[in-house]
Amino acid sequence: MTDNEKIRSFGDMVQATEKLTKPWRLALIITNALWAIVFLAFILLAYLTPDTTYQVQNFEQQTQMQSSGTEVVTQG
């Protein structure tokens, strides 16, 4: 086998390997993109501000009110 034939044979092996791994590379890119979307969703959900909720108790002219949420967070 001459050097030129060895080089061609090696080139053919490289091309065959690229053809075999092409679907796996595509699958890897797709799964990485899906995981990135999942992690991004978790991060965005973690930083959502809560809705304001109120709890009121009224006992014989004594009113007690408790609130929590965005008003408490933004107004101190």
PDB file of C-alpha atoms in Angstrom:
ATOM      1  CA  MET A   1       0.000   0.000   0.000  1.00  0.00           C
ATOM      2  CA  THR A   2       1.502   3.329  -1.056  1.00  0.00           C
ATOM      3  CA  ASP A   3       1.488   6.512   0.973  1.00  0.00           C
ATOM      4  CA  ASN A   4      -1.221   8.057  -1.217  1.00  0.00           C
ATOM      5  CA  GLU A   5      -3.483   5.055  -0.692  1.00  0.00           C
ATOM      6  CA  LYS A   6      -2.888   5.216   3.075  1.00  0.00           C
ATOM      7  CA  ILE A   7      -3.800   8.904   3.118  1.00  0.00           C
ATOM      8  CA  ARG A   8      -6.981   8.255   1.085  1.00  0.00           C
ATOM      9  CA  SER A   9      -7.892   5.342   3.325  1.00  0.00           C
ATOM     10  CA  PHE A  10      -7.416   7.491   6.422  1.00  0.00           C
ATOM     11  CA  GLY A  11      -9.506  10.264   4.852  1.00  0.00           C
ATOM     12  CA  ASP A  12     -12.260   7.764   4.091  1.00  0.00           C
ATOM     13  CA  MET A  13     -12.221   6.574   7.708  1.00  0.00           C
ATOM     14  CA  VAL A  14     -12.483  10.149   8.976  1.00  0.00           C
ATOM     15  CA  GLN A  15     -15.446  10.854   6.673  1.00  0.00           C
ATOM     16  CA  ALA A  16     -17.171   7.639   7.756  1.00  0.00           C
ATOM     17  CA  THR A  17     -16.673   8.530  11.415  1.00  0.00           C
ATOM     18  CA  GLU A  18     -18.140  12.005  10.838  1.00  0.00           C
ATOM     19  CA  LYS A  19     -21.169  10.476   9.114  1.00  0.00           C
ATOM     20  CA  LEU A  20     -21.714   8.092  12.030  1.00  0.00           C
ATOM     21  CA  THR A  21     -21.399  10.751  14.733  1.00  0.00           C
ATOM     22  CA  LYS A  22     -23.470  13.448  12.999  1.00  0.00           C
ATOM     23  CA  PRO A  23     -26.861  12.286  14.429  1.00  0.00           C
ATOM     24  CA  TRP A  24     -25.361  11.975  17.907  1.00  0.00           C
ATOM     25  CA  ARG A  25     -23.945  15.491  17.747  1.00  0.00           C
ATOM     26  CA  LEU A  26     -27.362  16.779  16.724  1.00  0.00           C
ATOM     27  CA  ALA A  27     -29.018  14.892  19.582  1.00  0.00           C
ATOM     28  CA  LEU A  28     -26.461  16.290  22.032  1.00  0.00           C
ATOM     29  CA  ILE A  29     -27.111  19.850  20.862  1.00  0.00           C
ATOM     30  CA  ILE A  30     -30.886  19.395  21.170  1.00  0.00           C
ATOM     31  CA  THR A  31     -30.715  17.871  24.663  1.00  0.00           C
ATOM     32  CA  ASN A  32     -28.333  20.590  25.860  1.00  0.00           C
ATOM     33  CA  ALA A  33     -30.729  23.241  24.542  1.00  0.00           C
ATOM     34  CA  LEU A  34     -33.666  21.590  26.324  1.00  0.00           C
ATOM     35  CA  TRP A  35     -31.743  21.428  29.612  1.00  0.00           C
ATOM     36  CA  ALA A  36     -30.808  25.088  29.212  1.00  0.00           C
ATOM     37  CA  ILE A  37     -34.504  25.966  28.820  1.00  0.00           C
ATOM     38  CA  VAL A  38     -35.399  23.949  31.930  1.00  0.00           C
ATOM     39  CA  PHE A  39     -32.709  25.594  34.059  1.00  0.00           C
ATOM     40  CA  LEU A  40     -33.662  29.028  32.746  1.00  0.00           C
ATOM     41  CA  ALA A  41     -37.279  28.385  33.728  1.00  0.00           C
ATOM     42  CA  PHE A  42     -36.209  27.361  37.248  1.00  0.00           C
ATOM     43  CA  ILE A  43     -34.084  30.483  37.624  1.00  0.00           C
ATOM     44  CA  LEU A  44     -36.861  32.754  36.368  1.00  0.00           C
ATOM     45  CA  LEU A  45     -39.409  31.108  38.678  1.00  0.00           C
ATOM     46  CA  ALA A  46     -37.070  31.550  41.641  1.00  0.00           C
ATOM     47  CA  TYR A  47     -36.909  35.324  41.114  1.00  0.00           C
ATOM     48  CA  LEU A  48     -40.636  35.972  40.664  1.00  0.00           C
ATOM     49  CA  THR A  49     -42.056  38.364  43.227  1.00  0.00           C
ATOM     50  CA  PRO A  50     -44.966  36.989  45.210  1.00  0.00           C
ATOM     51  CA  ASP A  51     -48.476  38.385  44.984  1.00  0.00           C
ATOM     52  CA  THR A  52     -49.699  40.511  47.850  1.00  0.00           C
ATOM     53  CA  THR A  53     -51.957  38.662  50.261  1.00  0.00           C
ATOM     54  CA  TYR A  54     -53.979  40.138  53.112  1.00  0.00           C
ATOM     55  CA  GLN A  55     -55.328  38.598  56.273  1.00  0.00           C
ATOM     56  CA  VAL A  56     -57.788  40.616  58.367  1.00  0.00           C
ATOM     57  CA  GLN A  57     -59.203  39.848  61.797  1.00  0.00           C
ATOM     58  CA  ASN A  58     -61.959  41.974  63.287  1.00  0.00           C
ATOM     59  CA  PHE A  59     -62.728  41.473  66.999  1.00  0.00           C
ATOM     60  CA  GLU A  60     -65.053  43.905  68.799  1.00  0.00           C
ATOM     61  CA  GLN A  61     -63.630  47.166  67.476  1.00  0.00           C
ATOM     62  CA  GLN A  62     -60.090  45.811  67.307  1.00  0.00           C
ATOM     63  CA  THR A  63     -58.875  45.256  63.786  1.00  0.00           C
ATOM     64  CA  GLN A  64     -55.702  43.431  62.962  1.00  0.00           C
ATOM     65  CA  MET A  65     -54.340  43.304  59.415  1.00  0.00           C
ATOM     66  CA  GLN A  66     -51.385  41.392  58.034  1.00  0.00           C
ATOM     67  CA  SER A  67     -50.058  41.689  54.499  1.00  0.00           C
ATOM     68  CA  SER A  68     -47.196  40.133  52.655  1.00  0.00           C
ATOM     69  CA  GLY A  69     -45.935  40.240  49.108  1.00  0.00           C
ATOM     70  CA  THR A  70     -44.788  42.888  46.668  1.00  0.00           C
ATOM     71  CA  GLU A  71     -45.925  45.883  48.722  1.00  0.00           C
ATOM     72  CA  VAL A  72     -43.944  44.714  51.733  1.00  0.00           C
ATOM     73  CA  VAL A  73     -40.900  43.913  49.630  1.00  0.00           C
ATOM     74  CA  THR A  74     -40.911  47.119  47.596  1.00  0.00           C
ATOM     75  CA  GLN A  75     -42.003  49.551  50.335  1.00  0.00           C
ATOM     76  CA  GLY A  76     -39.879  48.142  53.119  1.00  0.00           C
TER      77      GLY A  76
END
